[in-house]
Amino acid sequence: VLDLLTKIVERLNFSDTATQTVLLASLPKGWDPPFVGIQPLIVKGLTHPITEQQATKLLSAITLMPADAIFDPTPNRLVLNMVGLLPHLCYRLDQGKAATEARRAEKIMEVCERTNYNRLAKIFSRYAKDYYTNLDAFLTEFHKSFADAFLPRFAEEFLLFCVQVLERGPPRYNRVVLVLLHSIIPHIDLNTTEMQGIRLFPVLSSFLECDLWQEALAVLDVAVHMS
């Protein structure tokens, strides 16, 4: 599926209204569940080690593309794109290689500027300029601005994605996703019905017997206080 989507994105001009019309008209009618855009399909690829690299490349490729009706007709498009790319951006920063991800960060910055999320735009602009010396410095600025912009409205989507990455995604992302959760969970009410349906505690507990036990324990401690 990702191979096909990559070819479509690379070859078609999504700024052309005629192209958008033809693509929308060609979608099968009566899908169950209904078609919710290409982006959610790409994000699913981020939670599997085999498809993650291609999905990351493809997700970044569509960040600035128009045609919301094709990519994601819901209000989730920006936040899902940002959250989907966060594990990769955080991992590269944690490895001291944030400079290689400048263009990806710039794209998110541009969308944030268009949608008046100015504090987030500034943060991703700084990321693109290699301003942050480590992951903690980035998250110290990021967590409050992200929470103010998108929580609690998109708390379920954020938490579910992070848990899925920890549960079955690329192992190299485990540490940065745990650190990311530690910074964001204090802004989330874990007592809601939606939150309680997510396997947060079992997944975190599974890390207590590996070398990431300290990071997992820190997240569990915060989560317990928020539940």
Short mmCIF file of C-alpha atoms in Angstrom, two decimals:
data_model
loop_
_atom_site.label_atom_id
_atom_site.label_comp_id
_atom_site.label_asym_id
_atom_site.label_seq_id
_atom_site.Cartn_x
_atom_site.Cartn_y
_atom_site.Cartn_z
CA VAL A 1 0.00 0.00 0.00
CA LEU A 2 2.78 2.46 0.88
CA ASP A 3 4.54 1.74 -2.43
CA LEU A 4 1.37 2.67 -4.30
CA LEU A 5 0.81 5.79 -2.21
CA THR A 6 4.42 6.89 -2.76
CA LYS A 7 4.01 6.62 -6.53
CA ILE A 8 0.75 8.59 -6.39
CA VAL A 9 2.26 11.38 -4.28
CA GLU A 10 5.40 11.62 -6.43
CA ARG A 11 3.63 11.70 -9.79
CA LEU A 12 0.48 13.75 -9.25
CA ASN A 13 0.05 17.49 -8.80
CA PHE A 14 -2.28 17.85 -5.84
CA SER A 15 -2.48 21.61 -6.32
CA ASP A 16 -4.45 20.95 -9.49
CA THR A 17 -8.20 20.98 -8.74
CA ALA A 18 -8.86 18.68 -11.70
CA THR A 19 -6.52 16.07 -10.20
CA GLN A 20 -8.27 16.36 -6.86
CA THR A 21 -11.69 15.96 -8.50
CA VAL A 22 -10.66 12.85 -10.43
CA LEU A 23 -9.11 11.21 -7.36
CA LEU A 24 -12.09 11.92 -5.14
CA ALA A 25 -14.50 10.64 -7.79
CA SER A 26 -12.50 7.41 -8.12
CA LEU A 27 -12.76 6.50 -4.44
CA PRO A 28 -15.05 3.52 -3.79
CA LYS A 29 -18.41 4.53 -2.36
CA GLY A 30 -19.86 3.03 0.78
CA TRP A 31 -16.60 2.10 2.50
CA ASP A 32 -17.06 0.70 6.00
CA PRO A 33 -15.52 2.37 7.89
CA PRO A 34 -15.73 5.50 5.71
CA PHE A 35 -12.63 6.74 3.89
CA VAL A 36 -10.78 9.18 6.17
CA GLY A 37 -7.92 10.14 3.89
CA ILE A 38 -4.49 8.87 2.91
CA GLN A 39 -2.65 10.26 5.94
CA PRO A 40 -4.13 7.87 8.55
CA LEU A 41 -3.01 4.94 6.36
CA ILE A 42 0.52 6.34 6.29
CA VAL A 43 0.54 6.86 10.06
CA LYS A 44 -0.34 3.18 10.57
CA GLY A 45 2.85 2.36 8.69
CA LEU A 46 4.85 4.26 11.31
CA THR A 47 3.95 1.67 13.95
CA HIS A 48 5.65 -1.23 12.14
CA PRO A 49 9.46 -1.58 11.84
CA ILE A 50 9.32 -2.85 8.24
CA THR A 51 7.31 0.11 6.90
CA GLU A 52 8.35 2.90 9.28
CA GLN A 53 11.13 4.46 7.19
CA GLN A 54 9.04 4.64 4.03
CA ALA A 55 6.04 5.92 5.99
CA THR A 56 8.15 8.66 7.61
CA LYS A 57 9.41 9.81 4.22
CA LEU A 58 5.89 9.78 2.77
CA LEU A 59 4.31 11.57 5.75
CA SER A 60 6.86 14.36 5.49
CA ALA A 61 6.30 14.56 1.72
CA ILE A 62 2.60 15.36 2.19
CA THR A 63 3.00 17.83 5.08
CA LEU A 64 2.65 20.92 2.89
CA MET A 65 0.46 19.46 0.16
CA PRO A 66 -3.07 20.85 -0.28
CA ALA A 67 -6.14 18.65 -0.87
CA ASP A 68 -7.30 17.97 2.69
CA ALA A 69 -10.21 15.95 1.28
CA ILE A 70 -7.70 13.44 -0.08
CA PHE A 71 -5.03 13.41 2.62
CA ASP A 72 -7.12 13.96 5.76
CA PRO A 73 -10.54 15.66 5.66
CA THR A 74 -10.79 15.75 9.47
CA PRO A 75 -9.50 18.49 11.81
CA ASN A 76 -6.73 16.04 12.71
CA ARG A 77 -4.47 16.66 9.74
CA LEU A 78 -1.84 18.95 11.28
CA VAL A 79 -1.66 17.27 14.68
CA LEU A 80 -1.57 13.76 13.19
CA ASN A 81 1.22 14.78 10.81
CA MET A 82 3.19 16.41 13.61
CA VAL A 83 2.71 13.57 16.08
CA GLY A 84 3.53 10.99 13.43
CA LEU A 85 6.89 12.64 12.72
CA LEU A 86 7.76 13.35 16.37
CA PRO A 87 9.39 9.98 17.20
CA HIS A 88 11.73 10.33 14.23
CA LEU A 89 12.53 14.00 14.93
CA CYS A 90 13.09 13.30 18.63
CA TYR A 91 15.28 10.28 17.86
CA ARG A 92 17.49 12.23 15.46
CA LEU A 93 17.81 15.05 17.99
CA ASP A 94 18.69 12.55 20.71
CA GLN A 95 21.41 11.20 18.42
CA GLY A 96 22.81 14.69 17.83
CA LYS A 97 21.69 14.67 14.20
CA ALA A 98 18.82 17.16 14.22
CA ALA A 99 20.46 19.18 11.44
CA THR A 100 19.70 16.39 8.97
CA GLU A 101 15.98 16.81 9.67
CA ALA A 102 15.85 20.57 9.07
CA ARG A 103 13.54 20.39 6.06
CA ARG A 104 11.03 18.15 7.84
CA ALA A 105 10.92 20.56 10.78
CA GLU A 106 10.61 23.54 8.43
CA LYS A 107 7.55 22.00 6.77
CA ILE A 108 5.81 21.59 10.13
CA MET A 109 6.80 25.15 10.99
CA GLU A 110 5.20 26.43 7.78
CA VAL A 111 1.90 24.66 8.47
CA CYS A 112 1.90 25.94 12.05
CA GLU A 113 2.40 29.48 10.75
CA ARG A 114 -0.49 29.09 8.30
CA THR A 115 -2.78 27.88 11.06
CA ASN A 116 -1.67 30.47 13.64
CA TYR A 117 0.06 28.06 16.00
CA ASN A 118 2.84 30.58 16.35
CA ARG A 119 4.56 29.19 19.42
CA LEU A 120 4.84 25.76 17.82
CA ALA A 121 6.06 27.39 14.61
CA LYS A 122 8.87 29.06 16.57
CA ILE A 123 9.83 25.77 18.21
CA PHE A 124 10.06 23.89 14.91
CA SER A 125 11.94 26.82 13.39
CA ARG A 126 14.48 26.48 16.19
CA TYR A 127 14.68 22.73 15.61
CA ALA A 128 15.39 23.35 11.92
CA LYS A 129 18.19 25.75 12.86
CA ASP A 130 19.79 23.15 15.17
CA TYR A 131 19.06 25.36 18.19
CA TYR A 132 18.35 22.54 20.66
CA THR A 133 21.38 20.79 22.09
CA ASN A 134 19.44 17.80 23.41
CA LEU A 135 15.98 16.23 23.55
CA ASP A 136 15.14 17.60 27.00
CA ALA A 137 15.74 21.17 25.80
CA PHE A 138 13.35 20.63 22.89
CA LEU A 139 10.62 19.00 24.99
CA THR A 140 10.90 21.66 27.70
CA GLU A 141 9.66 24.20 25.15
CA PHE A 142 7.45 21.85 23.16
CA HIS A 143 5.18 20.20 25.74
CA LYS A 144 3.30 23.28 26.96
CA SER A 145 2.79 24.74 23.49
CA PHE A 146 1.59 21.38 22.16
CA ALA A 147 -0.80 20.94 25.09
CA ASP A 148 -2.23 24.44 24.71
CA ALA A 149 -2.79 23.88 20.99
CA PHE A 150 -4.11 20.34 20.84
CA LEU A 151 -5.07 18.95 24.24
CA PRO A 152 -7.42 17.63 25.43
CA ARG A 153 -9.06 17.57 21.99
CA PHE A 154 -6.51 15.21 20.45
CA ALA A 155 -5.29 13.47 23.61
CA GLU A 156 -6.67 10.09 22.61
CA GLU A 157 -5.00 10.14 19.18
CA PHE A 158 -1.67 11.21 20.67
CA LEU A 159 -1.64 8.62 23.43
CA LEU A 160 -2.85 5.77 21.22
CA PHE A 161 -0.16 6.47 18.63
CA CYS A 162 2.62 6.56 21.23
CA VAL A 163 1.44 3.31 22.81
CA GLN A 164 1.29 1.60 19.40
CA VAL A 165 4.84 2.72 18.59
CA LEU A 166 6.06 1.35 21.93
CA GLU A 167 4.12 -1.88 21.51
CA ARG A 168 5.09 -2.81 17.95
CA GLY A 169 7.10 0.01 16.36
CA PRO A 170 10.86 0.32 15.75
CA PRO A 171 12.73 -0.41 19.01
CA ARG A 172 15.11 2.51 18.38
CA TYR A 173 12.23 4.89 19.13
CA ASN A 174 11.33 3.40 22.51
CA ARG A 175 13.44 5.71 24.64
CA VAL A 176 12.42 8.95 22.97
CA VAL A 177 8.74 8.00 22.98
CA LEU A 178 8.92 7.27 26.71
CA VAL A 179 10.58 10.65 27.31
CA LEU A 180 7.94 12.30 25.11
CA LEU A 181 5.14 10.64 27.08
CA HIS A 182 6.72 11.78 30.34
CA SER A 183 6.51 15.39 29.19
CA ILE A 184 2.98 15.27 27.72
CA ILE A 185 1.02 13.00 30.09
CA PRO A 186 0.83 15.67 32.84
CA HIS A 187 -1.44 17.57 30.42
CA ILE A 188 -3.80 14.60 29.87
CA ASP A 189 -6.72 13.43 32.00
CA LEU A 190 -6.29 9.66 32.08
CA ASN A 191 -9.60 9.11 33.87
CA THR A 192 -11.77 9.53 30.79
CA THR A 193 -13.42 6.52 29.18
CA GLU A 194 -11.37 7.01 26.01
CA MET A 195 -8.06 7.05 27.89
CA GLN A 196 -8.91 4.00 29.95
CA GLY A 197 -9.43 2.00 26.76
CA ILE A 198 -5.77 2.50 25.76
CA ARG A 199 -3.20 -0.09 26.89
CA LEU A 200 -0.92 2.47 28.49
CA PHE A 201 -0.12 0.78 31.79
CA PRO A 202 0.45 -2.77 30.45
CA VAL A 203 2.76 -1.46 27.72
CA LEU A 204 4.74 0.72 30.15
CA SER A 205 5.02 -2.18 32.59
CA SER A 206 6.57 -4.33 29.87
CA PHE A 207 9.61 -2.04 29.84
CA LEU A 208 10.36 -2.41 33.56
CA GLU A 209 12.54 -5.45 32.95
CA CYS A 210 14.76 -3.96 30.26
CA ASP A 211 17.39 -1.24 30.08
CA LEU A 212 14.69 1.42 29.72
CA TRP A 213 13.18 0.66 33.12
CA GLN A 214 14.03 4.09 34.54
CA GLU A 215 12.31 5.93 31.69
CA ALA A 216 9.29 3.63 31.90
CA LEU A 217 9.07 3.97 35.69
CA ALA A 218 9.16 7.76 35.39
CA VAL A 219 6.24 7.67 32.94
CA LEU A 220 4.31 5.24 35.15
CA ASP A 221 4.80 7.54 38.14
CA VAL A 222 3.39 10.50 36.22
CA ALA A 223 0.55 8.41 34.78
CA VAL A 224 -0.49 7.14 38.21
CA HIS A 225 -0.71 10.72 39.48
CA MET A 226 -2.88 11.66 36.48
CA SER A 227 -5.29 8.74 36.88
#
